[in-house]
GROMACS .gro file of C-alpha atoms in nm:
model
  266
    1UNK     CA    1   2.136 -20.307   0.169
    2UNK     CA    2   2.193 -20.494   0.495
    3UNK     CA    3   2.532 -20.654   0.519
    4UNK     CA    4   2.400 -20.986   0.643
    5UNK     CA    5   2.218 -21.049   0.314
    6UNK     CA    6   2.377 -21.345   0.139
    7UNK     CA    7   2.365 -21.480  -0.212
    8UNK     CA    8   2.246 -21.825  -0.324
    9UNK     CA    9   2.446 -22.124  -0.216
   10UNK     CA   10   2.468 -22.255  -0.573
   11UNK     CA   11   2.290 -22.283  -0.908
   12UNK     CA   12   1.999 -22.510  -0.976
   13UNK     CA   13   2.001 -22.775  -1.245
   14UNK     CA   14   1.859 -22.542  -1.509
   15UNK     CA   15   2.131 -22.284  -1.450
   16UNK     CA   16   2.399 -22.548  -1.508
   17UNK     CA   17   2.284 -22.653  -1.852
   18UNK     CA   18   2.518 -22.547  -2.130
   19UNK     CA   19   2.398 -22.201  -2.237
   20UNK     CA   20   2.366 -22.059  -2.582
   21UNK     CA   21   2.588 -21.780  -2.701
   22UNK     CA   22   2.532 -21.415  -2.636
   23UNK     CA   23   2.537 -21.221  -2.961
   24UNK     CA   24   2.775 -20.929  -2.935
   25UNK     CA   25   2.739 -20.648  -3.193
   26UNK     CA   26   3.052 -20.615  -3.411
   27UNK     CA   27   3.280 -20.333  -3.305
   28UNK     CA   28   3.414 -20.072  -3.554
   29UNK     CA   29   3.706 -20.219  -3.746
   30UNK     CA   30   3.666 -20.558  -3.581
   31UNK     CA   31   3.533 -20.749  -3.884
   32UNK     CA   32   3.872 -20.788  -4.051
   33UNK     CA   33   4.035 -20.892  -3.724
   34UNK     CA   34   3.767 -21.153  -3.662
   35UNK     CA   35   3.810 -21.295  -4.013
   36UNK     CA   36   4.181 -21.321  -3.949
   37UNK     CA   37   4.115 -21.518  -3.634
   38UNK     CA   38   3.856 -21.748  -3.791
   39UNK     CA   39   3.951 -22.109  -3.759
   40UNK     CA   40   4.242 -22.033  -3.527
   41UNK     CA   41   4.062 -21.957  -3.200
   42UNK     CA   42   4.149 -22.187  -2.913
   43UNK     CA   43   4.247 -22.189  -2.547
   44UNK     CA   44   4.513 -21.942  -2.443
   45UNK     CA   45   4.845 -22.094  -2.349
   46UNK     CA   46   4.824 -22.263  -2.012
   47UNK     CA   47   4.446 -22.220  -1.976
   48UNK     CA   48   4.249 -22.544  -1.952
   49UNK     CA   49   3.892 -22.563  -2.074
   50UNK     CA   50   3.808 -22.928  -2.008
   51UNK     CA   51   3.661 -23.064  -1.690
   52UNK     CA   52   3.573 -22.726  -1.539
   53UNK     CA   53   3.234 -22.632  -1.389
   54UNK     CA   54   2.957 -22.502  -1.614
   55UNK     CA   55   2.959 -22.135  -1.705
   56UNK     CA   56   2.665 -21.896  -1.659
   57UNK     CA   57   2.345 -21.920  -1.856
   58UNK     CA   58   2.246 -21.725  -2.161
   59UNK     CA   59   2.235 -21.350  -2.112
   60UNK     CA   60   2.000 -21.102  -2.285
   61UNK     CA   61   2.109 -20.962  -2.620
   62UNK     CA   62   2.384 -20.708  -2.569
   63UNK     CA   63   2.313 -20.355  -2.689
   64UNK     CA   64   2.599 -20.140  -2.564
   65UNK     CA   65   2.917 -20.071  -2.757
   66UNK     CA   66   3.177 -20.197  -2.510
   67UNK     CA   67   3.215 -20.574  -2.529
   68UNK     CA   68   3.429 -20.572  -2.216
   69UNK     CA   69   3.164 -20.377  -2.027
   70UNK     CA   70   2.890 -20.612  -2.145
   71UNK     CA   71   3.084 -20.920  -2.039
   72UNK     CA   72   3.167 -20.758  -1.704
   73UNK     CA   73   2.796 -20.694  -1.640
   74UNK     CA   74   2.710 -21.052  -1.740
   75UNK     CA   75   2.977 -21.197  -1.511
   76UNK     CA   76   2.864 -20.981  -1.218
   77UNK     CA   77   2.509 -21.104  -1.268
   78UNK     CA   78   2.630 -21.464  -1.284
   79UNK     CA   79   2.820 -21.420  -0.958
   80UNK     CA   80   2.519 -21.274  -0.779
   81UNK     CA   81   2.294 -21.547  -0.917
   82UNK     CA   82   2.530 -21.819  -0.795
   83UNK     CA   83   2.604 -21.943  -1.147
   84UNK     CA   84   2.976 -21.889  -1.089
   85UNK     CA   85   3.049 -22.087  -0.776
   86UNK     CA   86   3.289 -21.990  -0.494
   87UNK     CA   87   3.605 -22.199  -0.501
   88UNK     CA   88   3.573 -22.299  -0.868
   89UNK     CA   89   3.820 -22.198  -1.139
   90UNK     CA   90   3.698 -22.066  -1.476
   91UNK     CA   91   3.917 -22.004  -1.779
   92UNK     CA   92   3.875 -21.701  -2.005
   93UNK     CA   93   3.864 -21.909  -2.329
   94UNK     CA   94   3.589 -22.136  -2.194
   95UNK     CA   95   3.378 -21.843  -2.074
   96UNK     CA   96   3.442 -21.661  -2.400
   97UNK     CA   97   3.316 -21.962  -2.595
   98UNK     CA   98   2.997 -21.963  -2.389
   99UNK     CA   99   2.938 -21.591  -2.453
  100UNK     CA  100   3.038 -21.610  -2.819
  101UNK     CA  101   3.333 -21.371  -2.783
  102UNK     CA  102   3.710 -21.404  -2.774
  103UNK     CA  103   3.894 -21.469  -2.450
  104UNK     CA  104   4.035 -21.114  -2.441
  105UNK     CA  105   3.727 -20.920  -2.317
  106UNK     CA  106   3.651 -21.199  -2.070
  107UNK     CA  107   4.004 -21.186  -1.935
  108UNK     CA  108   3.986 -20.806  -1.904
  109UNK     CA  109   3.651 -20.828  -1.726
  110UNK     CA  110   3.785 -21.092  -1.488
  111UNK     CA  111   4.082 -20.869  -1.407
  112UNK     CA  112   3.834 -20.600  -1.302
  113UNK     CA  113   3.646 -20.851  -1.087
  114UNK     CA  114   3.978 -20.940  -0.925
  115UNK     CA  115   4.023 -20.572  -0.831
  116UNK     CA  116   3.671 -20.578  -0.685
  117UNK     CA  117   3.753 -20.877  -0.467
  118UNK     CA  118   3.523 -21.125  -0.640
  119UNK     CA  119   3.785 -21.352  -0.802
  120UNK     CA  120   4.157 -21.419  -0.791
  121UNK     CA  121   4.401 -21.501  -1.070
  122UNK     CA  122   4.518 -21.861  -1.087
  123UNK     CA  123   4.836 -21.869  -1.302
  124UNK     CA  124   4.808 -22.086  -1.615
  125UNK     CA  125   4.450 -22.182  -1.534
  126UNK     CA  126   4.218 -21.882  -1.517
  127UNK     CA  127   4.025 -21.721  -1.232
  128UNK     CA  128   3.895 -21.866  -0.906
  129UNK     CA  129   3.576 -21.729  -0.749
  130UNK     CA  130   3.676 -21.631  -0.397
  131UNK     CA  131   3.533 -21.805  -0.093
  132UNK     CA  132   3.462 -21.525   0.151
  133UNK     CA  133   3.408 -21.551   0.525
  134UNK     CA  134   3.139 -21.408   0.746
  135UNK     CA  135   3.411 -21.211   0.924
  136UNK     CA  136   3.498 -21.034   0.599
  137UNK     CA  137   3.135 -20.938   0.550
  138UNK     CA  138   3.116 -20.802   0.905
  139UNK     CA  139   3.432 -20.598   0.850
  140UNK     CA  140   3.289 -20.449   0.532
  141UNK     CA  141   2.969 -20.360   0.719
  142UNK     CA  142   3.169 -20.183   0.988
  143UNK     CA  143   3.374 -19.982   0.740
  144UNK     CA  144   3.067 -19.884   0.537
  145UNK     CA  145   2.891 -19.767   0.852
  146UNK     CA  146   3.194 -19.561   0.959
  147UNK     CA  147   3.192 -19.385   0.621
  148UNK     CA  148   2.825 -19.352   0.531
  149UNK     CA  149   2.640 -19.303   0.860
  150UNK     CA  150   2.805 -18.974   0.965
  151UNK     CA  151   2.781 -18.841   0.609
  152UNK     CA  152   2.409 -18.919   0.587
  153UNK     CA  153   2.344 -18.763   0.927
  154UNK     CA  154   2.529 -18.448   0.821
  155UNK     CA  155   2.336 -18.433   0.495
  156UNK     CA  156   2.011 -18.472   0.689
  157UNK     CA  157   2.085 -18.137   0.857
  158UNK     CA  158   2.192 -17.949   0.544
  159UNK     CA  159   2.007 -18.081   0.237
  160UNK     CA  160   1.662 -17.928   0.173
  161UNK     CA  161   1.353 -18.148   0.153
  162UNK     CA  162   1.308 -18.081  -0.219
  163UNK     CA  163   1.645 -18.239  -0.298
  164UNK     CA  164   1.560 -18.549  -0.099
  165UNK     CA  165   1.228 -18.577  -0.282
  166UNK     CA  166   1.419 -18.597  -0.611
  167UNK     CA  167   1.562 -18.931  -0.499
  168UNK     CA  168   1.217 -19.090  -0.464
  169UNK     CA  169   1.234 -19.269  -0.806
  170UNK     CA  170   1.563 -19.436  -0.709
  171UNK     CA  171   1.420 -19.556  -0.377
  172UNK     CA  172   1.110 -19.689  -0.551
  173UNK     CA  173   1.332 -19.866  -0.807
  174UNK     CA  174   1.487 -20.069  -0.524
  175UNK     CA  175   1.139 -20.176  -0.413
  176UNK     CA  176   1.044 -20.285  -0.766
  177UNK     CA  177   1.367 -20.483  -0.809
  178UNK     CA  178   1.321 -20.650  -0.471
  179UNK     CA  179   0.957 -20.733  -0.547
  180UNK     CA  180   1.068 -20.899  -0.872
  181UNK     CA  181   1.301 -21.122  -0.670
  182UNK     CA  182   1.598 -21.037  -0.892
  183UNK     CA  183   1.905 -21.028  -0.671
  184UNK     CA  184   2.131 -20.881  -0.941
  185UNK     CA  185   1.877 -20.612  -1.027
  186UNK     CA  186   1.828 -20.526  -0.661
  187UNK     CA  187   2.203 -20.506  -0.602
  188UNK     CA  188   2.240 -20.247  -0.878
  189UNK     CA  189   1.936 -20.045  -0.767
  190UNK     CA  190   2.056 -20.054  -0.407
  191UNK     CA  191   2.397 -19.915  -0.501
  192UNK     CA  192   2.241 -19.651  -0.728
  193UNK     CA  193   2.032 -19.518  -0.438
  194UNK     CA  194   2.327 -19.503  -0.199
  195UNK     CA  195   2.545 -19.336  -0.464
  196UNK     CA  196   2.282 -19.068  -0.519
  197UNK     CA  197   2.254 -18.997  -0.146
  198UNK     CA  198   2.630 -18.970  -0.096
  199UNK     CA  199   2.671 -18.760  -0.412
  200UNK     CA  200   2.487 -18.481  -0.229
  201UNK     CA  201   2.803 -18.442  -0.018
  202UNK     CA  202   2.989 -18.322  -0.328
  203UNK     CA  203   3.286 -18.555  -0.269
  204UNK     CA  204   3.362 -18.778  -0.568
  205UNK     CA  205   3.627 -18.978  -0.382
  206UNK     CA  206   3.380 -19.055  -0.105
  207UNK     CA  207   3.127 -19.182  -0.358
  208UNK     CA  208   3.385 -19.397  -0.538
  209UNK     CA  209   3.522 -19.558  -0.222
  210UNK     CA  210   3.179 -19.619  -0.070
  211UNK     CA  211   3.050 -19.773  -0.393
  212UNK     CA  212   3.347 -20.011  -0.410
  213UNK     CA  213   3.287 -20.123  -0.050
  214UNK     CA  214   2.916 -20.163  -0.124
  215UNK     CA  215   2.982 -20.385  -0.425
  216UNK     CA  216   3.225 -20.600  -0.228
  217UNK     CA  217   2.962 -20.650   0.041
  218UNK     CA  218   2.717 -20.785  -0.218
  219UNK     CA  219   2.925 -21.079  -0.342
  220UNK     CA  220   2.766 -21.401  -0.210
  221UNK     CA  221   2.942 -21.615   0.046
  222UNK     CA  222   2.999 -21.988   0.032
  223UNK     CA  223   2.826 -22.222   0.276
  224UNK     CA  224   2.519 -22.005   0.332
  225UNK     CA  225   2.236 -22.229   0.459
  226UNK     CA  226   1.962 -22.035   0.278
  227UNK     CA  227   1.945 -21.761   0.019
  228UNK     CA  228   1.760 -21.441   0.111
  229UNK     CA  229   1.396 -21.456   0.018
  230UNK     CA  230   1.202 -21.195  -0.172
  231UNK     CA  231   1.048 -21.072   0.153
  232UNK     CA  232   1.395 -20.997   0.294
  233UNK     CA  233   1.487 -20.792  -0.012
  234UNK     CA  234   1.155 -20.606  -0.004
  235UNK     CA  235   1.196 -20.522   0.365
  236UNK     CA  236   1.546 -20.393   0.297
  237UNK     CA  237   1.423 -20.184   0.003
  238UNK     CA  238   1.142 -20.028   0.206
  239UNK     CA  239   1.405 -19.893   0.445
  240UNK     CA  240   1.513 -19.665   0.160
  241UNK     CA  241   1.165 -19.516   0.119
  242UNK     CA  242   1.121 -19.483   0.497
  243UNK     CA  243   1.455 -19.303   0.517
  244UNK     CA  244   1.350 -19.059   0.247
  245UNK     CA  245   1.022 -18.991   0.427
  246UNK     CA  246   1.213 -18.905   0.745
  247UNK     CA  247   1.463 -18.688   0.558
  248UNK     CA  248   1.187 -18.495   0.382
  249UNK     CA  249   1.008 -18.448   0.715
  250UNK     CA  250   1.331 -18.334   0.880
  251UNK     CA  251   1.295 -18.586   1.163
  252UNK     CA  252   1.660 -18.621   1.273
  253UNK     CA  253   1.599 -18.889   1.538
  254UNK     CA  254   1.411 -19.117   1.299
  255UNK     CA  255   1.681 -19.061   1.037
  256UNK     CA  256   1.952 -19.164   1.283
  257UNK     CA  257   1.766 -19.479   1.386
  258UNK     CA  258   1.693 -19.583   1.027
  259UNK     CA  259   2.047 -19.519   0.904
  260UNK     CA  260   2.210 -19.708   1.191
  261UNK     CA  261   1.967 -19.999   1.156
  262UNK     CA  262   2.021 -20.011   0.780
  263UNK     CA  263   2.394 -20.075   0.823
  264UNK     CA  264   2.366 -20.308   1.121
  265UNK     CA  265   2.470 -20.670   1.046
  266UNK     CA  266   2.182 -20.914   1.078
   0.00000   0.00000   0.00000
C-alpha cells in the first residue's frame, strides 16, 4: 500500500452515536468470575469515564475465543475508520462498557496498540490516540522500501512462476476489499499480500519486522484534508496484481519499476 495513503480526518455523526454492546462469548471458567463481579464493576482507579469523546460503533458479533484478540481487532478497525480520534484520550472502563466487556481485555489490547505506535499511555486517565506527522509517514516509507524492495527483487530472480501464481488469490482479495471501500478490510488484505511475498524469503524475522512497519504506516494521520477515495485504494490494489503478472512473466525490469513505484511516497 502506498505510504501517502491517509485515513479519514474524523468520524461522521452516525459513527459518534452511542453504540450498542458487542456480545462476547463466555470464556471457559469465566461464568463464576463474572457473577462475582456483578454489581461491582466500575471505573478503574484513576481512570475517568465522563466527558470523554464517543467510543467506536457497534462491531459484528464476535466468534473467536480470545476476548483480548477480538477487542484488539475492533479497536484497530475503529482507528482506521477514524472513530478513535488522534489526540483524544479514551479510558479502558469506558471502552469496555461500550463493548460489553470488562476493562481488562481493553486495557491489554490498548497496551498492544501502544507497542504498535497507535496510542500512548496517559497515567491515571487511559490511552491517547497519537497524532502522527507526515515526516513520520515518510520515514516509515523509506525504511519499508530499504527492507522490502531488495528482497522482492531477489525473489523475482529465484522464485519460480508457479509459486508466484499461488499468491493470486491474495492479490485479488486486496482488489475486492478496495472495491468495497472498506479501509480496515483493505489494510488487512494489503498486509496479508506483502507478508506472503516476503515469506518466500524464508526469514521469519524479516516478515515480522516488515509487517510491524507496514501496520504503523497504515495508522491515519491528523489534519488530513481529504480521506483516500475508493479509486485510490483500487489503483493501489491493482499494483499487486500487476506485480504478480510481471513476476510470473519473469520481466525483471517491469518488476523493479512496479516495486519501486509501489513504495514511493505520493
